[in-house]
Amino acid sequence: MTISDDDKTSDPPVRLEGSVKTVKRSDRGIELVLRIRNPGDRALHCISDLRGLLYDPATRRLTVRLTDEGRILLPSAVARLPRFAVIDPHSDAEIAVRLPAKIVKLADTPSPAGDVSMEEHSILDASEIEVDIAWADTPFYQDSRDVDDPRFPAVRWQQDALHLSRPMRSRKR
């Protein structure tokens, strides 16, 4: 008796799980500890260092990005590869991420004179934190072949992203 492909049952794909374990604020910035869990039978790999930081002062939402997804690769820029963590099967890991107290970004509108202007924001005032973590079930390796793909190498590697969210307590002044 042979089993056809239609008769085979496949387990749903294993997904990385996690939570924001701790958020510590100080005058120097924020330290996050992310608790990551791998419920599956094979190792999972994730980006373990900060790749982007977005802050919306209107909503006071801070987005911490441990993914290159959405970043623009500039032709003349050097693209530094991220660090990765391995989460063994049926185990947990913690990733610590340090954030600066303030970020400086280009203003949405130019100055009255038409010059480029910058805005400084204190992320210590955030009321909500979101974290996006890129992951895959295969290790990352730098492909030495020429690729006609404008995305960052880690984006081509990324299988999925883990999205975490946590409200932040009001800051004591």
PDB file of C-alpha atoms in Angstrom:
ATOM      1  CA  MET A   1       0.000   0.000   0.000  1.00  0.00           C
ATOM      2  CA  THR A   2       1.334   3.431  -0.909  1.00  0.00           C
ATOM      3  CA  ILE A   3       0.396   6.715   0.651  1.00  0.00           C
ATOM      4  CA  SER A   4      -0.377   9.535  -1.732  1.00  0.00           C
ATOM      5  CA  ASP A   5       0.550  13.136  -1.051  1.00  0.00           C
ATOM      6  CA  ASP A   6      -3.133  13.859  -0.396  1.00  0.00           C
ATOM      7  CA  ASP A   7      -3.187  11.321   2.454  1.00  0.00           C
ATOM      8  CA  LYS A   8      -0.165  12.770   4.227  1.00  0.00           C
ATOM      9  CA  THR A   9      -0.850  15.143   7.051  1.00  0.00           C
ATOM     10  CA  SER A  10       1.600  17.884   7.746  1.00  0.00           C
ATOM     11  CA  ASP A  11       2.026  19.643  11.012  1.00  0.00           C
ATOM     12  CA  PRO A  12       1.392  23.366  10.975  1.00  0.00           C
ATOM     13  CA  PRO A  13       4.610  25.348  10.729  1.00  0.00           C
ATOM     14  CA  VAL A  14       6.209  26.175  14.056  1.00  0.00           C
ATOM     15  CA  ARG A  15       6.308  29.870  14.873  1.00  0.00           C
ATOM     16  CA  LEU A  16       8.572  31.748  17.221  1.00  0.00           C
ATOM     17  CA  GLU A  17       6.762  32.960  20.356  1.00  0.00           C
ATOM     18  CA  GLY A  18       7.713  35.625  22.859  1.00  0.00           C
ATOM     19  CA  SER A  19       7.003  38.529  25.142  1.00  0.00           C
ATOM     20  CA  VAL A  20       8.548  41.742  26.381  1.00  0.00           C
ATOM     21  CA  LYS A  21       9.822  40.522  29.752  1.00  0.00           C
ATOM     22  CA  THR A  22      11.136  43.783  31.212  1.00  0.00           C
ATOM     23  CA  VAL A  23      11.403  47.449  30.312  1.00  0.00           C
ATOM     24  CA  LYS A  24      13.816  49.521  32.401  1.00  0.00           C
ATOM     25  CA  ARG A  25      14.063  53.262  31.888  1.00  0.00           C
ATOM     26  CA  SER A  26      16.907  55.463  33.051  1.00  0.00           C
ATOM     27  CA  ASP A  27      18.263  58.865  32.076  1.00  0.00           C
ATOM     28  CA  ARG A  28      20.578  57.045  29.650  1.00  0.00           C
ATOM     29  CA  GLY A  29      17.788  55.211  27.810  1.00  0.00           C
ATOM     30  CA  ILE A  30      15.687  52.074  27.862  1.00  0.00           C
ATOM     31  CA  GLU A  31      16.801  48.493  28.333  1.00  0.00           C
ATOM     32  CA  LEU A  32      14.459  45.809  27.037  1.00  0.00           C
ATOM     33  CA  VAL A  33      14.649  42.132  27.806  1.00  0.00           C
ATOM     34  CA  LEU A  34      12.748  40.018  25.294  1.00  0.00           C
ATOM     35  CA  ARG A  35      11.820  36.450  26.185  1.00  0.00           C
ATOM     36  CA  ILE A  36      11.753  34.246  23.085  1.00  0.00           C
ATOM     37  CA  ARG A  37      10.357  30.701  22.976  1.00  0.00           C
ATOM     38  CA  ASN A  38      10.788  27.972  20.374  1.00  0.00           C
ATOM     39  CA  PRO A  39       8.008  25.373  20.755  1.00  0.00           C
ATOM     40  CA  GLY A  40       9.223  23.320  17.791  1.00  0.00           C
ATOM     41  CA  ASP A  41      11.495  20.372  17.149  1.00  0.00           C
ATOM     42  CA  ARG A  42      14.202  22.253  15.250  1.00  0.00           C
ATOM     43  CA  ALA A  43      16.303  25.301  16.052  1.00  0.00           C
ATOM     44  CA  LEU A  44      14.982  28.719  15.049  1.00  0.00           C
ATOM     45  CA  HIS A  45      17.178  31.722  14.280  1.00  0.00           C
ATOM     46  CA  CYS A  46      16.369  35.391  14.840  1.00  0.00           C
ATOM     47  CA  ILE A  47      17.975  38.804  14.525  1.00  0.00           C
ATOM     48  CA  SER A  48      19.187  39.840  17.975  1.00  0.00           C
ATOM     49  CA  ASP A  49      20.316  43.442  17.550  1.00  0.00           C
ATOM     50  CA  LEU A  50      18.622  46.752  16.911  1.00  0.00           C
ATOM     51  CA  ARG A  51      18.038  47.472  13.200  1.00  0.00           C
ATOM     52  CA  GLY A  52      15.609  50.376  13.432  1.00  0.00           C
ATOM     53  CA  LEU A  53      13.809  52.579  15.913  1.00  0.00           C
ATOM     54  CA  LEU A  54      10.631  54.555  15.209  1.00  0.00           C
ATOM     55  CA  TYR A  55       8.868  56.896  17.592  1.00  0.00           C
ATOM     56  CA  ASP A  56       5.525  58.594  17.006  1.00  0.00           C
ATOM     57  CA  PRO A  57       5.252  61.522  19.442  1.00  0.00           C
ATOM     58  CA  ALA A  58       1.523  61.967  18.699  1.00  0.00           C
ATOM     59  CA  THR A  59       0.599  58.448  19.861  1.00  0.00           C
ATOM     60  CA  ARG A  60       3.717  57.971  22.029  1.00  0.00           C
ATOM     61  CA  ARG A  61       4.239  54.588  20.355  1.00  0.00           C
ATOM     62  CA  LEU A  62       7.809  53.294  20.187  1.00  0.00           C
ATOM     63  CA  THR A  63       8.575  50.626  17.572  1.00  0.00           C
ATOM     64  CA  VAL A  64      11.769  48.631  18.042  1.00  0.00           C
ATOM     65  CA  ARG A  65      12.830  46.790  14.899  1.00  0.00           C
ATOM     66  CA  LEU A  66      15.017  43.696  15.001  1.00  0.00           C
ATOM     67  CA  THR A  67      14.408  43.249  11.279  1.00  0.00           C
ATOM     68  CA  ASP A  68      15.699  44.842   8.085  1.00  0.00           C
ATOM     69  CA  GLU A  69      12.260  44.654   6.485  1.00  0.00           C
ATOM     70  CA  GLY A  70      11.204  48.089   5.262  1.00  0.00           C
ATOM     71  CA  ARG A  71      14.725  49.531   5.327  1.00  0.00           C
ATOM     72  CA  ILE A  72      16.024  51.057   2.113  1.00  0.00           C
ATOM     73  CA  LEU A  73      19.335  49.768   0.814  1.00  0.00           C
ATOM     74  CA  LEU A  74      21.345  52.692  -0.538  1.00  0.00           C
ATOM     75  CA  PRO A  75      23.726  51.705  -3.354  1.00  0.00           C
ATOM     76  CA  SER A  76      26.756  53.534  -1.967  1.00  0.00           C
ATOM     77  CA  ALA A  77      26.200  52.649   1.693  1.00  0.00           C
ATOM     78  CA  VAL A  78      27.791  49.791   3.562  1.00  0.00           C
ATOM     79  CA  ALA A  79      25.130  47.410   4.840  1.00  0.00           C
ATOM     80  CA  ARG A  80      26.224  45.963   8.178  1.00  0.00           C
ATOM     81  CA  LEU A  81      24.858  42.488   8.750  1.00  0.00           C
ATOM     82  CA  PRO A  82      22.858  41.916  11.923  1.00  0.00           C
ATOM     83  CA  ARG A  83      23.785  39.618  14.776  1.00  0.00           C
ATOM     84  CA  PHE A  84      21.712  36.486  15.154  1.00  0.00           C
ATOM     85  CA  ALA A  85      20.563  34.318  18.045  1.00  0.00           C
ATOM     86  CA  VAL A  86      19.730  30.625  17.932  1.00  0.00           C
ATOM     87  CA  ILE A  87      16.796  29.343  19.955  1.00  0.00           C
ATOM     88  CA  ASP A  88      17.158  25.611  20.454  1.00  0.00           C
ATOM     89  CA  PRO A  89      14.144  23.299  20.110  1.00  0.00           C
ATOM     90  CA  HIS A  90      11.698  23.412  23.030  1.00  0.00           C
ATOM     91  CA  SER A  91      13.667  26.124  24.814  1.00  0.00           C
ATOM     92  CA  ASP A  92      13.599  29.788  25.738  1.00  0.00           C
ATOM     93  CA  ALA A  93      16.149  32.534  25.249  1.00  0.00           C
ATOM     94  CA  GLU A  94      16.435  36.151  26.323  1.00  0.00           C
ATOM     95  CA  ILE A  95      17.594  39.011  24.141  1.00  0.00           C
ATOM     96  CA  ALA A  96      18.658  42.295  25.752  1.00  0.00           C
ATOM     97  CA  VAL A  97      18.285  45.443  23.654  1.00  0.00           C
ATOM     98  CA  ARG A  98      19.567  48.852  24.763  1.00  0.00           C
ATOM     99  CA  LEU A  99      17.925  51.977  23.366  1.00  0.00           C
ATOM    100  CA  PRO A 100      19.092  55.595  23.577  1.00  0.00           C
ATOM    101  CA  ALA A 101      17.088  58.114  25.597  1.00  0.00           C
ATOM    102  CA  LYS A 102      16.568  60.367  22.571  1.00  0.00           C
ATOM    103  CA  ILE A 103      16.355  59.963  18.833  1.00  0.00           C
ATOM    104  CA  VAL A 104      16.946  62.587  16.174  1.00  0.00           C
ATOM    105  CA  LYS A 105      15.183  62.349  12.835  1.00  0.00           C
ATOM    106  CA  LEU A 106      14.508  64.428   9.772  1.00  0.00           C
ATOM    107  CA  ALA A 107      11.527  66.706  10.278  1.00  0.00           C
ATOM    108  CA  ASP A 108       8.487  66.043   8.114  1.00  0.00           C
ATOM    109  CA  THR A 109       8.590  69.612   6.848  1.00  0.00           C
ATOM    110  CA  PRO A 110      11.540  71.889   6.078  1.00  0.00           C
ATOM    111  CA  SER A 111      12.354  74.951   8.155  1.00  0.00           C
ATOM    112  CA  PRO A 112      10.665  78.264   7.195  1.00  0.00           C
ATOM    113  CA  ALA A 113      13.810  79.119   5.217  1.00  0.00           C
ATOM    114  CA  GLY A 114      13.450  75.861   3.267  1.00  0.00           C
ATOM    115  CA  ASP A 115      16.394  74.141   4.943  1.00  0.00           C
ATOM    116  CA  VAL A 116      16.424  70.578   6.130  1.00  0.00           C
ATOM    117  CA  SER A 117      15.479  70.501   9.780  1.00  0.00           C
ATOM    118  CA  MET A 118      15.830  67.867  12.451  1.00  0.00           C
ATOM    119  CA  GLU A 119      13.558  66.874  15.325  1.00  0.00           C
ATOM    120  CA  GLU A 120      14.686  65.427  18.644  1.00  0.00           C
ATOM    121  CA  HIS A 121      12.330  63.165  20.595  1.00  0.00           C
ATOM    122  CA  SER A 122      12.668  61.595  24.022  1.00  0.00           C
ATOM    123  CA  ILE A 123      11.612  57.960  23.718  1.00  0.00           C
ATOM    124  CA  LEU A 124      11.457  57.818  27.515  1.00  0.00           C
ATOM    125  CA  ASP A 125       7.979  59.360  27.172  1.00  0.00           C
ATOM    126  CA  ALA A 126       6.626  56.354  25.237  1.00  0.00           C
ATOM    127  CA  SER A 127       3.370  54.852  26.512  1.00  0.00           C
ATOM    128  CA  GLU A 128       3.464  51.747  24.311  1.00  0.00           C
ATOM    129  CA  ILE A 129       6.273  49.647  22.922  1.00  0.00           C
ATOM    130  CA  GLU A 130       6.120  47.369  19.896  1.00  0.00           C
ATOM    131  CA  VAL A 131       8.906  45.007  18.863  1.00  0.00           C
ATOM    132  CA  ASP A 132       9.304  43.258  15.496  1.00  0.00           C
ATOM    133  CA  ILE A 133      11.802  40.375  15.346  1.00  0.00           C
ATOM    134  CA  ALA A 134      12.797  38.703  12.072  1.00  0.00           C
ATOM    135  CA  TRP A 135      13.260  34.942  12.240  1.00  0.00           C
ATOM    136  CA  ALA A 136      13.656  31.826  10.111  1.00  0.00           C
ATOM    137  CA  ASP A 137      14.109  28.105  10.585  1.00  0.00           C
ATOM    138  CA  THR A 138      17.384  28.137   8.663  1.00  0.00           C
ATOM    139  CA  PRO A 139      20.638  29.833   9.696  1.00  0.00           C
ATOM    140  CA  PHE A 140      21.619  33.020   7.891  1.00  0.00           C
ATOM    141  CA  TYR A 141      24.591  32.944   5.584  1.00  0.00           C
ATOM    142  CA  GLN A 142      25.920  35.637   3.284  1.00  0.00           C
ATOM    143  CA  ASP A 143      25.282  34.604  -0.320  1.00  0.00           C
ATOM    144  CA  SER A 144      28.360  35.429  -2.377  1.00  0.00           C
ATOM    145  CA  ARG A 145      26.511  35.184  -5.692  1.00  0.00           C
ATOM    146  CA  ASP A 146      25.351  38.310  -7.489  1.00  0.00           C
ATOM    147  CA  VAL A 147      21.663  38.757  -6.790  1.00  0.00           C
ATOM    148  CA  ASP A 148      19.364  41.092  -8.660  1.00  0.00           C
ATOM    149  CA  ASP A 149      17.344  41.867  -5.543  1.00  0.00           C
ATOM    150  CA  PRO A 150      17.422  45.341  -3.970  1.00  0.00           C
ATOM    151  CA  ARG A 151      16.448  44.086  -0.497  1.00  0.00           C
ATOM    152  CA  PHE A 152      18.849  43.643   2.400  1.00  0.00           C
ATOM    153  CA  PRO A 153      20.278  40.095   2.643  1.00  0.00           C
ATOM    154  CA  ALA A 154      18.541  39.527   5.993  1.00  0.00           C
ATOM    155  CA  VAL A 155      15.177  40.378   4.401  1.00  0.00           C
ATOM    156  CA  ARG A 156      15.721  37.717   1.751  1.00  0.00           C
ATOM    157  CA  TRP A 157      16.540  35.265   4.572  1.00  0.00           C
ATOM    158  CA  GLN A 158      13.595  36.225   6.816  1.00  0.00           C
ATOM    159  CA  GLN A 159      10.806  33.653   6.947  1.00  0.00           C
ATOM    160  CA  ASP A 160       8.471  35.567   9.246  1.00  0.00           C
ATOM    161  CA  ALA A 161       8.421  38.208  11.981  1.00  0.00           C
ATOM    162  CA  LEU A 162       7.396  37.959  15.603  1.00  0.00           C
ATOM    163  CA  HIS A 163       5.393  40.998  16.721  1.00  0.00           C
ATOM    164  CA  LEU A 164       5.363  41.861  20.430  1.00  0.00           C
ATOM    165  CA  SER A 165       3.529  44.697  22.155  1.00  0.00           C
ATOM    166  CA  ARG A 166       3.399  46.018  25.698  1.00  0.00           C
ATOM    167  CA  PRO A 167       2.044  49.159  27.354  1.00  0.00           C
ATOM    168  CA  MET A 168       4.590  51.161  29.328  1.00  0.00           C
ATOM    169  CA  ARG A 169       3.904  52.684  32.698  1.00  0.00           C
ATOM    170  CA  SER A 170       3.947  56.436  33.008  1.00  0.00           C
ATOM    171  CA  ARG A 171       7.393  57.801  33.595  1.00  0.00           C
ATOM    172  CA  LYS A 172       8.172  59.033  37.108  1.00  0.00           C
ATOM    173  CA  ARG A 173       9.593  62.514  37.034  1.00  0.00           C
TER     174      ARG A 173
END
